[in-house]
Each structure stands twice: as structure tokens, then as C-alpha cells.
Short mmCIF file of N, CA and C in Angstrom, two decimals:
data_model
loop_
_atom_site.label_atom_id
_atom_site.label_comp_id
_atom_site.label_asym_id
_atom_site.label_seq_id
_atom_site.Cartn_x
_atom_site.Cartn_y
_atom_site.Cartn_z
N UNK M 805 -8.68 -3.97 8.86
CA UNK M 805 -7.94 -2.73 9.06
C UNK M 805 -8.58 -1.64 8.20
N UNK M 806 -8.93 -0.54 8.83
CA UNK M 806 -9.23 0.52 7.99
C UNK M 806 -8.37 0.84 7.09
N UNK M 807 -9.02 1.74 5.70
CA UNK M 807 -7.69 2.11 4.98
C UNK M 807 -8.43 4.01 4.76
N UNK M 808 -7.10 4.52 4.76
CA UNK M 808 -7.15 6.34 4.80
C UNK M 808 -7.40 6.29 3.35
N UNK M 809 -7.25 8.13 3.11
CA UNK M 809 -6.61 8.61 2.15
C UNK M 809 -5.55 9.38 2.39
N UNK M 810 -4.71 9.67 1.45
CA UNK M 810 -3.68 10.09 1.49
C UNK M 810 -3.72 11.07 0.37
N UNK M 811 -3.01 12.32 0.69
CA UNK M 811 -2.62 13.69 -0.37
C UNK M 811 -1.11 13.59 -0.18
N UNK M 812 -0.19 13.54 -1.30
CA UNK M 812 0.83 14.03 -1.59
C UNK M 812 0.83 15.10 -2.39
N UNK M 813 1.00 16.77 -2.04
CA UNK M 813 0.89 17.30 -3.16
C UNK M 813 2.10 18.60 -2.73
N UNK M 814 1.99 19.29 -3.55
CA UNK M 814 2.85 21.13 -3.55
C UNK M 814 4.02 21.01 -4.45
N UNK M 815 4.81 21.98 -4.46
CA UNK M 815 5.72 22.21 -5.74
C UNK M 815 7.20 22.00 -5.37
N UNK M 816 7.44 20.71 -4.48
CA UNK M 816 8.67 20.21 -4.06
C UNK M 816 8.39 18.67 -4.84
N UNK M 817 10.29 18.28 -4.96
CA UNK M 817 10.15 17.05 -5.29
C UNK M 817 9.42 16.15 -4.65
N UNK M 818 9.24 14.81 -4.98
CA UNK M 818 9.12 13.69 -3.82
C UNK M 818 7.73 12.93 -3.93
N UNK M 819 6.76 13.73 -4.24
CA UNK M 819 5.27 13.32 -4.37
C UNK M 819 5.39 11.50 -4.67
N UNK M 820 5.54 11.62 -6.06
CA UNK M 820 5.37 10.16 -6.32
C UNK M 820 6.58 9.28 -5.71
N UNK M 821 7.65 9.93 -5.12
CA UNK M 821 8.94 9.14 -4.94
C UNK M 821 8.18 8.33 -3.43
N UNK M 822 7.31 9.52 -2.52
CA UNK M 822 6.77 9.01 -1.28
C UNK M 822 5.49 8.04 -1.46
N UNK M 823 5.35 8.33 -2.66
CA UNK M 823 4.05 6.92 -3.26
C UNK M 823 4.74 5.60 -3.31
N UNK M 824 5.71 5.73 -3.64
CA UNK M 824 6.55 4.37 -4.41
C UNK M 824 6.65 3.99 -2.97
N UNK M 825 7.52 4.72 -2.27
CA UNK M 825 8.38 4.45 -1.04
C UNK M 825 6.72 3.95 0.14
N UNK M 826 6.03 3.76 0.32
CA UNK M 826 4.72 3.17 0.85
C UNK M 826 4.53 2.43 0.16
N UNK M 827 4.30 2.45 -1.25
CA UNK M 827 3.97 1.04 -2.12
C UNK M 827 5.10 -0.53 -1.68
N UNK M 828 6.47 0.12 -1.68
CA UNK M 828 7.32 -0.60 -0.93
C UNK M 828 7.06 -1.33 0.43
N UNK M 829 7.08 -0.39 1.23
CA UNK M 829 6.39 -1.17 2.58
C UNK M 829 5.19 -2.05 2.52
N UNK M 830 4.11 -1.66 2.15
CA UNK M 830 2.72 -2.44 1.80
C UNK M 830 3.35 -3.74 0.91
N UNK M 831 3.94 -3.91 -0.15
CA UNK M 831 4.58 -5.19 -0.67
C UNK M 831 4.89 -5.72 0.53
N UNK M 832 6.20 -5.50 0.99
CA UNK M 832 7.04 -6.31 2.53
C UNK M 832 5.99 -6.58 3.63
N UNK M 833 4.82 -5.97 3.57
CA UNK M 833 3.91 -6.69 4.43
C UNK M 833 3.03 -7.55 3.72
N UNK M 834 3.25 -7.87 2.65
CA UNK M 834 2.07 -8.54 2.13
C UNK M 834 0.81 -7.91 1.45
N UNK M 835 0.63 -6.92 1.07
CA UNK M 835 -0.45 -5.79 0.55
C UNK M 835 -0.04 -6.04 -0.81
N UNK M 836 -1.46 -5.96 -1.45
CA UNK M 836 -1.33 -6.45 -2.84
C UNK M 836 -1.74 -5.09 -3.18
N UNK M 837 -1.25 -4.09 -4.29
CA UNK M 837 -1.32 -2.72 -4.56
C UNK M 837 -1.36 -2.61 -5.70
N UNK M 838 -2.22 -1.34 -6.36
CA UNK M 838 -1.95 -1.13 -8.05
C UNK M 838 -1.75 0.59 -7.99
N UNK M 839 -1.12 1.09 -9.24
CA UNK M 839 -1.11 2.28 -9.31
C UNK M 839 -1.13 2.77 -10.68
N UNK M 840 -2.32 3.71 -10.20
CA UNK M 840 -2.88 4.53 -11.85
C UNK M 840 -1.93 5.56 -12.43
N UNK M 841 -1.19 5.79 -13.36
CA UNK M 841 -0.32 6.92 -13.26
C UNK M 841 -1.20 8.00 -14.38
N UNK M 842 -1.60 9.04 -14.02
CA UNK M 842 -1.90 10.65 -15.20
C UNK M 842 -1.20 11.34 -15.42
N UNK M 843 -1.32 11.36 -16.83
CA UNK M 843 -0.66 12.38 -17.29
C UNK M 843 1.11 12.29 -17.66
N UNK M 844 1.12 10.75 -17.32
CA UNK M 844 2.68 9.96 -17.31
C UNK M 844 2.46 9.22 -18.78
N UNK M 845 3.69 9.44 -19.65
CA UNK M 845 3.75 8.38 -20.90
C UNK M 845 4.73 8.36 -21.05
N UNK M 846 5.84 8.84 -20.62
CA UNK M 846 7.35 8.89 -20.83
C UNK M 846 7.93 7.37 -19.60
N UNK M 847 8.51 6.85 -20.07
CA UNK M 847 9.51 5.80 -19.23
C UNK M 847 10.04 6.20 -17.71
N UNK M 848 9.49 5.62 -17.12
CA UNK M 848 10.19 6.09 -15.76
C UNK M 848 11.16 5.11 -15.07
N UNK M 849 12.51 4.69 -14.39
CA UNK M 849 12.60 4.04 -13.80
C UNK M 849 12.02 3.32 -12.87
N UNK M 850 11.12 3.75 -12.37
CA UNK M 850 10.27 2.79 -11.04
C UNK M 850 9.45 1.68 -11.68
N UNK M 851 8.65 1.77 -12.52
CA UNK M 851 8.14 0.70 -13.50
C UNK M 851 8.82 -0.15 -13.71
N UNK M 852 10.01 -0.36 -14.31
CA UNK M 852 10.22 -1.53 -14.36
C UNK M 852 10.99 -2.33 -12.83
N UNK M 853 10.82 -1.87 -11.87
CA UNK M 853 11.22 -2.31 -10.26
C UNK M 853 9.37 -2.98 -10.22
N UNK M 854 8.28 -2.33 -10.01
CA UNK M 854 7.46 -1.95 -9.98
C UNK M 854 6.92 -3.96 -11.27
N UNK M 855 7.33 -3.80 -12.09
CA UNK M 855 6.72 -4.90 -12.63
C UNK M 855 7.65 -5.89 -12.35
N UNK M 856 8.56 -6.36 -12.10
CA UNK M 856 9.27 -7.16 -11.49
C UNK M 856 8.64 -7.58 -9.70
N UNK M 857 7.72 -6.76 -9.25
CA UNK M 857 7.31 -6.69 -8.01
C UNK M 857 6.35 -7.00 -8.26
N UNK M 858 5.16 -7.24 -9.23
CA UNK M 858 3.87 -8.02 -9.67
C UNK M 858 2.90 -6.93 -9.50
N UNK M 859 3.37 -5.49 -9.56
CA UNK M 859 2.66 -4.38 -9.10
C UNK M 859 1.82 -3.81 -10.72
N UNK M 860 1.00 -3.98 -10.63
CA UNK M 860 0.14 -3.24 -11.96
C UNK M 860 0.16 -2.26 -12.04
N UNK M 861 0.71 -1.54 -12.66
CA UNK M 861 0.91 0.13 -13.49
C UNK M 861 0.31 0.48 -14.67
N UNK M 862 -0.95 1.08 -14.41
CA UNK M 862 -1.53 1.78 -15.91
C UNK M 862 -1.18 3.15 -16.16
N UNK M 863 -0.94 3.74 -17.28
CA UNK M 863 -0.61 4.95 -17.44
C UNK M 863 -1.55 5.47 -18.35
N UNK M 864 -2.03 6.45 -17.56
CA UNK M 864 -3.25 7.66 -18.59
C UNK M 864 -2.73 8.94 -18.95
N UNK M 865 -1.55 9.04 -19.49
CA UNK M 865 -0.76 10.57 -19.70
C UNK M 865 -0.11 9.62 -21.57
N UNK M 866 0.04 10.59 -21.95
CA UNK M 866 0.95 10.44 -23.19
C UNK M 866 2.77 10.93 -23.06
N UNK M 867 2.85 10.93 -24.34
CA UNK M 867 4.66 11.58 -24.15
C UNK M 867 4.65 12.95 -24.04
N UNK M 868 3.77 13.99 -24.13
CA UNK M 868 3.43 15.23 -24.01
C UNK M 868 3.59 15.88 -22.76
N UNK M 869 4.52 16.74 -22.70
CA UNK M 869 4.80 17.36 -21.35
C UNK M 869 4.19 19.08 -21.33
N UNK M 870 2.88 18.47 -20.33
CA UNK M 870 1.96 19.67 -20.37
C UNK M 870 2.26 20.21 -19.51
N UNK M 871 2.63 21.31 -19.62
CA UNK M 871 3.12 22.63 -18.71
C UNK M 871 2.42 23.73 -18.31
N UNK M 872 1.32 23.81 -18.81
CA UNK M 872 0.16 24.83 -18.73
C UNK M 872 -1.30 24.09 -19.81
N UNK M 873 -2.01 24.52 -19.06
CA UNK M 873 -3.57 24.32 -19.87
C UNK M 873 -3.49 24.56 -21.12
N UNK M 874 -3.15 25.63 -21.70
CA UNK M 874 -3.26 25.41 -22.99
C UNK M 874 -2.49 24.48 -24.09
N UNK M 875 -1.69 23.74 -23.45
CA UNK M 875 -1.08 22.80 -23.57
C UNK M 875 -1.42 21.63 -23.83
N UNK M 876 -2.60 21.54 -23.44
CA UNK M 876 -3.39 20.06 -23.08
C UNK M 876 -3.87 19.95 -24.77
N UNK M 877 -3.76 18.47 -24.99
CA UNK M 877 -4.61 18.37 -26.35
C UNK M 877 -5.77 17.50 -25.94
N UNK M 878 -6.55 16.67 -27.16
CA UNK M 878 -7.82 15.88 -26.63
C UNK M 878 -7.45 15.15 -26.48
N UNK M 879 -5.90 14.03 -26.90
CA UNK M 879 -5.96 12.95 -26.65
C UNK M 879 -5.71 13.10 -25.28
N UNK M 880 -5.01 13.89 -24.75
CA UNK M 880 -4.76 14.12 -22.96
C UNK M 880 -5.86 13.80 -22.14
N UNK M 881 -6.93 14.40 -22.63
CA UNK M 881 -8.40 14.33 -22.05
C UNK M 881 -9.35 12.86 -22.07
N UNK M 882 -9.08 12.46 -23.57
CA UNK M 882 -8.96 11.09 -23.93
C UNK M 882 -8.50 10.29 -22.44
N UNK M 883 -7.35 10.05 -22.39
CA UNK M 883 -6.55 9.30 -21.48
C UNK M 883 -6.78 9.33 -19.92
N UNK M 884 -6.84 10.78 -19.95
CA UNK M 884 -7.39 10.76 -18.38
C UNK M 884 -8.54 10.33 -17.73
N UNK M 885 -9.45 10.78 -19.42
CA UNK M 885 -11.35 10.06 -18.60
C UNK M 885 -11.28 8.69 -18.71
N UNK M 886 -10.10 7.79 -19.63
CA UNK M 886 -10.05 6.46 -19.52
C UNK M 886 -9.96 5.97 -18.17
N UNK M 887 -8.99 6.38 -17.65
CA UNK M 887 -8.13 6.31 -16.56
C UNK M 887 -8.94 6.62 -15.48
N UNK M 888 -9.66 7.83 -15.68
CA UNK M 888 -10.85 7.64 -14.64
C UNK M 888 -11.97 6.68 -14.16
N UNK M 889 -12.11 6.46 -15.50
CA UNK M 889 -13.30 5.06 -15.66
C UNK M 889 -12.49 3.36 -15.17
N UNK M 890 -11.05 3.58 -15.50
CA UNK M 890 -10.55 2.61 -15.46
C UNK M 890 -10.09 2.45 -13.74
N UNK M 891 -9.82 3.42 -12.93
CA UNK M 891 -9.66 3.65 -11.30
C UNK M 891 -10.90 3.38 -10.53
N UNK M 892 -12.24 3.94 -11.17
CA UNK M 892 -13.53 3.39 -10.75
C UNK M 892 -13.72 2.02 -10.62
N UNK M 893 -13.68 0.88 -11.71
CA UNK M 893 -13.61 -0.51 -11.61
C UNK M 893 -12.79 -0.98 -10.60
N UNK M 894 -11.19 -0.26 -10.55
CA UNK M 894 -10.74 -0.93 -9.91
C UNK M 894 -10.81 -0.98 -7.83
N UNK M 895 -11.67 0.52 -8.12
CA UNK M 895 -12.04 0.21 -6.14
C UNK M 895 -13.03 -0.42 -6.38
N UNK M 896 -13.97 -0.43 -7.10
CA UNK M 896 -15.39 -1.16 -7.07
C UNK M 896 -15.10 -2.95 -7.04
N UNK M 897 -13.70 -3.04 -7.52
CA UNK M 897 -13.15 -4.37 -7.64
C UNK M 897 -12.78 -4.66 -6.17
N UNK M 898 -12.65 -4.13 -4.87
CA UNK M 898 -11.98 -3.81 -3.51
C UNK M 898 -10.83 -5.21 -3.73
N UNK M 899 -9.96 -5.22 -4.84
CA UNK M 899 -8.99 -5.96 -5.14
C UNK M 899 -7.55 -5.63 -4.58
N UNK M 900 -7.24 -4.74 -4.25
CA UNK M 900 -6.32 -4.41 -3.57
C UNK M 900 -6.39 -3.93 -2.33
N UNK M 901 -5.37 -3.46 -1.66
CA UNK M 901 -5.06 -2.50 -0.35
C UNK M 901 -4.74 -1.27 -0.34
N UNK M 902 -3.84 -1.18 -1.64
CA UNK M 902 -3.37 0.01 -1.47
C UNK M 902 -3.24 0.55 -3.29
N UNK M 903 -4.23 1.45 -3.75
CA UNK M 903 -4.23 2.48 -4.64
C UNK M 903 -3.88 3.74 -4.46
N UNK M 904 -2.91 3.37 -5.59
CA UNK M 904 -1.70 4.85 -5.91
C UNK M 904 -2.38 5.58 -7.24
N UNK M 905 -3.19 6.73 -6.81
CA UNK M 905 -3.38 8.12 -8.15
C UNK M 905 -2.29 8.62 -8.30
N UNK M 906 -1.38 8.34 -9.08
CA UNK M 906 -0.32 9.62 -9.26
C UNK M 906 -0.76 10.22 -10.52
N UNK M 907 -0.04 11.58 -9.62
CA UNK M 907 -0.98 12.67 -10.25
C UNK M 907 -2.14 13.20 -10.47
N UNK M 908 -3.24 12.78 -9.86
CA UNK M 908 -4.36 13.17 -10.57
C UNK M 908 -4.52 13.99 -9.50
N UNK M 909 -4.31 14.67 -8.56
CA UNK M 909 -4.36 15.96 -8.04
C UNK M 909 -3.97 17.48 -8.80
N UNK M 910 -3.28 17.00 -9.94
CA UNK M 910 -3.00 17.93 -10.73
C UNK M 910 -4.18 18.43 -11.95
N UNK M 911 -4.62 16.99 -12.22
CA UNK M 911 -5.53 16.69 -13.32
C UNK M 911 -6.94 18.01 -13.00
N UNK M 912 -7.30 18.24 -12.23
CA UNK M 912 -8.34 19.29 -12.20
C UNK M 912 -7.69 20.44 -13.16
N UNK M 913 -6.42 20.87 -12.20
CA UNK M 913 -6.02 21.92 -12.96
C UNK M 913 -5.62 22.30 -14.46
N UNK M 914 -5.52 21.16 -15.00
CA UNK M 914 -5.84 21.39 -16.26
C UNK M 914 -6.70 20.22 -17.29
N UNK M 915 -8.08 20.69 -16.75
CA UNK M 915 -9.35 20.37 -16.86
C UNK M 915 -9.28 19.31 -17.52
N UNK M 916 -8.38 18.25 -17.02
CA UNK M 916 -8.68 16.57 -17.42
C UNK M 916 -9.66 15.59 -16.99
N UNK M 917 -10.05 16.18 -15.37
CA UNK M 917 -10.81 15.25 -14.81
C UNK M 917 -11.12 16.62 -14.00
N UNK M 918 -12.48 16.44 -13.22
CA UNK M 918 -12.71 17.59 -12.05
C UNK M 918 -12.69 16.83 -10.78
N UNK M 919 -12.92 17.78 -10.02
CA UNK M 919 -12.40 17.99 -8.70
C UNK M 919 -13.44 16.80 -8.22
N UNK M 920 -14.61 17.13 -8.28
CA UNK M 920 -16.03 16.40 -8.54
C UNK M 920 -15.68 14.23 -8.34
N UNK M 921 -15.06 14.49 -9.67
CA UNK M 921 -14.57 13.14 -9.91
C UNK M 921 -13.57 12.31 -9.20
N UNK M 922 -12.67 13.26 -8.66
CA UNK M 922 -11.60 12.93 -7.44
C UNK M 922 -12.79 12.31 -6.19
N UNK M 923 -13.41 13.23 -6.01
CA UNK M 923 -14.00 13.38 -4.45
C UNK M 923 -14.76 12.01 -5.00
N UNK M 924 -15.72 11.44 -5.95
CA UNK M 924 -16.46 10.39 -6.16
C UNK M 924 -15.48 8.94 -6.19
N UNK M 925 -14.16 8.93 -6.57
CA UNK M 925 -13.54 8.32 -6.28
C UNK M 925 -13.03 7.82 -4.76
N UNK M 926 -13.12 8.93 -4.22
CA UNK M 926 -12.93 8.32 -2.53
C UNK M 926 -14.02 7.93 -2.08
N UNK M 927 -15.06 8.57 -2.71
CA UNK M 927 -16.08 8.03 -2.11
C UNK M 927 -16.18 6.00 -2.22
N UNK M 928 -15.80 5.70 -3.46
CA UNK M 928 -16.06 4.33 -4.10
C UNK M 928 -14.93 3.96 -3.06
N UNK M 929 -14.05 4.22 -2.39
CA UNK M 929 -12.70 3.96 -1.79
C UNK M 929 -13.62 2.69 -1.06
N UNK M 930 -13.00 1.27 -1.33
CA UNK M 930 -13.59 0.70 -0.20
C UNK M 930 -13.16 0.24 1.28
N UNK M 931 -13.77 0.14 1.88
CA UNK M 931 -13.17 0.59 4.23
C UNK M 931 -11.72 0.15 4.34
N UNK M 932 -11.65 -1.10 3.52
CA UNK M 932 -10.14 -1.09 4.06
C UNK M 932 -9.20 -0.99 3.15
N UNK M 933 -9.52 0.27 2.06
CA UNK M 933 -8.48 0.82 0.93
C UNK M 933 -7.65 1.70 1.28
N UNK M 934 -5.98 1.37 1.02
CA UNK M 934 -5.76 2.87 2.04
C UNK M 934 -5.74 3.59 -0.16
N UNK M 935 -5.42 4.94 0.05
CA UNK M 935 -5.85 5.77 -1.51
C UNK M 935 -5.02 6.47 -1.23
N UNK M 936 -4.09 6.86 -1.86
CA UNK M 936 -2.75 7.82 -2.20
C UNK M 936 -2.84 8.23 -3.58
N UNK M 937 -3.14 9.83 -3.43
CA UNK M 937 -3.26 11.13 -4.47
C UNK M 937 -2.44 11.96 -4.41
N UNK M 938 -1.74 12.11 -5.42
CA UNK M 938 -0.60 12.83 -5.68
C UNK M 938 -0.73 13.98 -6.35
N UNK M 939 0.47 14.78 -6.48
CA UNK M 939 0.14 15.81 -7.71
C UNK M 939 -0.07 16.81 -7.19
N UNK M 940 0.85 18.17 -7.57
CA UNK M 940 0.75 19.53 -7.61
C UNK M 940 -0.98 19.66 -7.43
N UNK M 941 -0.91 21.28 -6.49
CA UNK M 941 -1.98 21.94 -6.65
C UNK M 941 -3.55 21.37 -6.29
N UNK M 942 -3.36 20.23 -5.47
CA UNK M 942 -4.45 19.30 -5.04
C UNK M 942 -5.68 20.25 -4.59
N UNK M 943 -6.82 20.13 -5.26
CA UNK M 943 -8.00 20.58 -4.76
C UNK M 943 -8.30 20.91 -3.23
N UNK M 944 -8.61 22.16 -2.86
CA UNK M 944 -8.88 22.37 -1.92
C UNK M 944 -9.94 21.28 -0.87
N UNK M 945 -11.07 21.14 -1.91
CA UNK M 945 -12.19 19.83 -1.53
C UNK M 945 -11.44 18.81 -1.20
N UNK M 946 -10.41 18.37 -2.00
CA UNK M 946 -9.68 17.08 -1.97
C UNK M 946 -9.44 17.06 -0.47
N UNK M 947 -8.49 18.42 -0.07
CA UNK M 947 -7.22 18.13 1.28
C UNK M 947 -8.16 17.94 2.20
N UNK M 948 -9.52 18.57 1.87
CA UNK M 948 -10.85 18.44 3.15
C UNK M 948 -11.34 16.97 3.48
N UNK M 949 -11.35 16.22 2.47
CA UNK M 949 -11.58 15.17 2.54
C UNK M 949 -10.11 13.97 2.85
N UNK M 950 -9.30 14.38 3.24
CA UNK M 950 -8.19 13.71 3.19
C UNK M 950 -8.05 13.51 4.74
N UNK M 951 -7.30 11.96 4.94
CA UNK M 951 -7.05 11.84 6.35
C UNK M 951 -5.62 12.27 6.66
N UNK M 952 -5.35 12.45 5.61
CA UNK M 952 -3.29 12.74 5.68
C UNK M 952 -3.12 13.20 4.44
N UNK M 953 -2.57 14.49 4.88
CA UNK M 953 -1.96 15.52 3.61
C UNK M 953 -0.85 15.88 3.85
N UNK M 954 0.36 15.96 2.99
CA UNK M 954 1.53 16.17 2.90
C UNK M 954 1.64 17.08 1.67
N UNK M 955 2.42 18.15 2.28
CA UNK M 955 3.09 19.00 1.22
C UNK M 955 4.30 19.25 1.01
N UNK M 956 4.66 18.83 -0.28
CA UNK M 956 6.15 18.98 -0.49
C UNK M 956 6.40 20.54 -0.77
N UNK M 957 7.50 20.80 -0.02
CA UNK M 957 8.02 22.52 -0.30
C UNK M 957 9.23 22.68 -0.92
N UNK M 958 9.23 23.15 -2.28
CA UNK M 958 10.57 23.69 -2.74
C UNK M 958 11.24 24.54 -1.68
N UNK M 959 12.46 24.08 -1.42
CA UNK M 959 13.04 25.15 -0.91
C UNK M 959 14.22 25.59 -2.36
N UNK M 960 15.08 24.77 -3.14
CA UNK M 960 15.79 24.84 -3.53
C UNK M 960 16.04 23.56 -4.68
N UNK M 961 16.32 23.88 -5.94
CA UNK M 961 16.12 22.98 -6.63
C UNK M 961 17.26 22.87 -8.04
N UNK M 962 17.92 22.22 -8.29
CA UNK M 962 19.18 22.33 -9.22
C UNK M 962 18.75 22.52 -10.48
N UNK M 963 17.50 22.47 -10.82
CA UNK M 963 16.59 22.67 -12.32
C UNK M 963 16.73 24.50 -12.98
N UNK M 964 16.64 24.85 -11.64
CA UNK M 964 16.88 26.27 -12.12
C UNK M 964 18.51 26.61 -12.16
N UNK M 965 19.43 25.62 -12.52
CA UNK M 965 20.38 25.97 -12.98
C UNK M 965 20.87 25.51 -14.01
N UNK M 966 19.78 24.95 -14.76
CA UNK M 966 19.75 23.98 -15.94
C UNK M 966 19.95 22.30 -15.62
N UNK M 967 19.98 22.04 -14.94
CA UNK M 967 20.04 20.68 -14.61
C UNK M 967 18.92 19.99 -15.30
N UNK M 968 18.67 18.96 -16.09
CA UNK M 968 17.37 18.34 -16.54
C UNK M 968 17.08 17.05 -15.71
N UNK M 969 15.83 16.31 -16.01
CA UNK M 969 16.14 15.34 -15.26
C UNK M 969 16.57 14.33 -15.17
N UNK M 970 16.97 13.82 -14.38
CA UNK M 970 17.96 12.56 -14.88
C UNK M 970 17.43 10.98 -14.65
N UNK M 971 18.26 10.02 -15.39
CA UNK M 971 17.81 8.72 -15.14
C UNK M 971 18.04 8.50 -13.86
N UNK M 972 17.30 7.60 -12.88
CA UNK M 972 17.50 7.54 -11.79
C UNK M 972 17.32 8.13 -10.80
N UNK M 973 17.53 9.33 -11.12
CA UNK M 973 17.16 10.12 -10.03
C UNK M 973 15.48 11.04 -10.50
N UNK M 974 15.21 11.71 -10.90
CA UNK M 974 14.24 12.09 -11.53
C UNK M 974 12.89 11.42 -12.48
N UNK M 975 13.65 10.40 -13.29
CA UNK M 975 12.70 9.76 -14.04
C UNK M 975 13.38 8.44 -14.23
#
């Protein structure tokens, strides 16, 4: 079976929630899957569903919630080129079916990894990998090279009324 790529990206919820929710299906068929997370170091609920499911989760983000570029420190940069090097092995490994980038569609934009490095990664994609890239603001190059792009659209969002995020639902 061939495998795509996939873009989840724009400034609505859901990105990684629609990663998980495919990682799900691919389990129930039998698809053995891993997923890289950037720019993630904070606890999320899905991880521990996620390791109870035999699903490998590396995380290349710290506890640092970078909100703008100047934001970014070195260990950020640190983590992400790990994470890069460490996503390379693992298509070159064609050990799975289905690899989940979350986030690293974002990662260009604040110069963790380039655009460059995304695109060399699909390239390593091997024929029957499907590749799901997530993350705000996805490289234009990226969506060109993508067999399926999805954009999430804010329409409306309870954050701008102070709402933070919550267990379970958010994180």
C-alpha cells in the first residue's frame, strides 16, 4: 500500500487531536506507528493512552512555551535538531506505517529546523509511509509537496475569554 503525506496545519484547534484520531484507526487496523512531538515538554493527556497502546512518543520541545521567536532559547534548538536527526533514523528504519511530526510545521517559523529539512524528510519518507505534519503556519514548500492538506480555521475560541487550557480537553 502506498503511504501519503499529510499537512495538518492553520490557527484552529484540532491539528494534533486529528493526528491522534488517525493514529487510532491505523492501531485498529494493525499499523504499527510512532510519533515525534516539537516543541512539546509539558504533559499531555494523550501520552499516557498513547503508551498503554505500545505507541512510541519522543518529545523534542521543553517546558517553555514559545510564543514568538524571540522566545526561543538554544536548548529549544538543541531539541529540535535532536529530534530531527532522531525522525531521520526513524524513516530510514521503514519501521513503521504511520509517522506523526507534531508540530514541526511550526518549527521553521521559529528557526528550529528549516523548511529545507522538512522537505528532506519526506523525501527519506519510505513508499509505504503514510507522514502526518502538523503545526501552525506550515511552509508553503511543505503544502506543495503534500498529498493532503488540511486547515484548521478559528472561527471562535473560548481562550479569548480567559479560558486556559484544560486537562482533557486541551492538554
Amino acid at each position: 500500500m502506498k503511504g501519503y503525506v499529510h499537512v495538518y496545519t492553520g490557527n484552529g484547534k484540532g491539528k494534533t487531536t486529528a493526528s491522534l484520531g488517525l493514529a487510532v484507526r491505523a492501531l485498529g487496523n494493525n499499523m504499527k506507528v510512532y510519533m515525534g512531538q516539537f516543541m512539546k515538554g509539558q504533559k499531555y493527556g494523550e501520552l499516557n493512552v498513547l503508551e498503554k497502546l505500545g505507541v512510541p512518543v519522543e518529545r523534542f520541545g521543553t517546558e517553555n512555551c514559545i510564543i514568538s521567536p524571540e522566545h526561543v532559547q538554544e536548548v529549544d534548538r538543541i531539541k529540535a535538531k535532536n529530534g530531527y536527526l532522531k525522525v531521520k533514523e526513524i524513516l530510514l528504519s521503514d519501521e513503521y506505517d504511520v509517522v506523526i511530526l507534531d508540530e514541526i510545521c511550526i518549527c521553521p517559523y521559529f528557526n528550529l529546523i528549516s523548511t529545507d529539512e522538512i522537505l528532506q524528510l519526506i523525501d527519506l519518507k519510505p513508499e509505504r509511509t503514510e507522514l502526518i505534519l502538523t503545526g501552525r503556519y506550515a511552509p508553503e514548500r511543505v503544502i506543495e509537496r503534500a498529498d493532503l492538506v488540511t486547515e484548521m480555521l478559528e472561527v471562535k475560541h473560548y481562550y479569548y475569554n480567559g479560558i486556559l487550557a484544560r486537562n482533557g480537553i486541551e492538554r
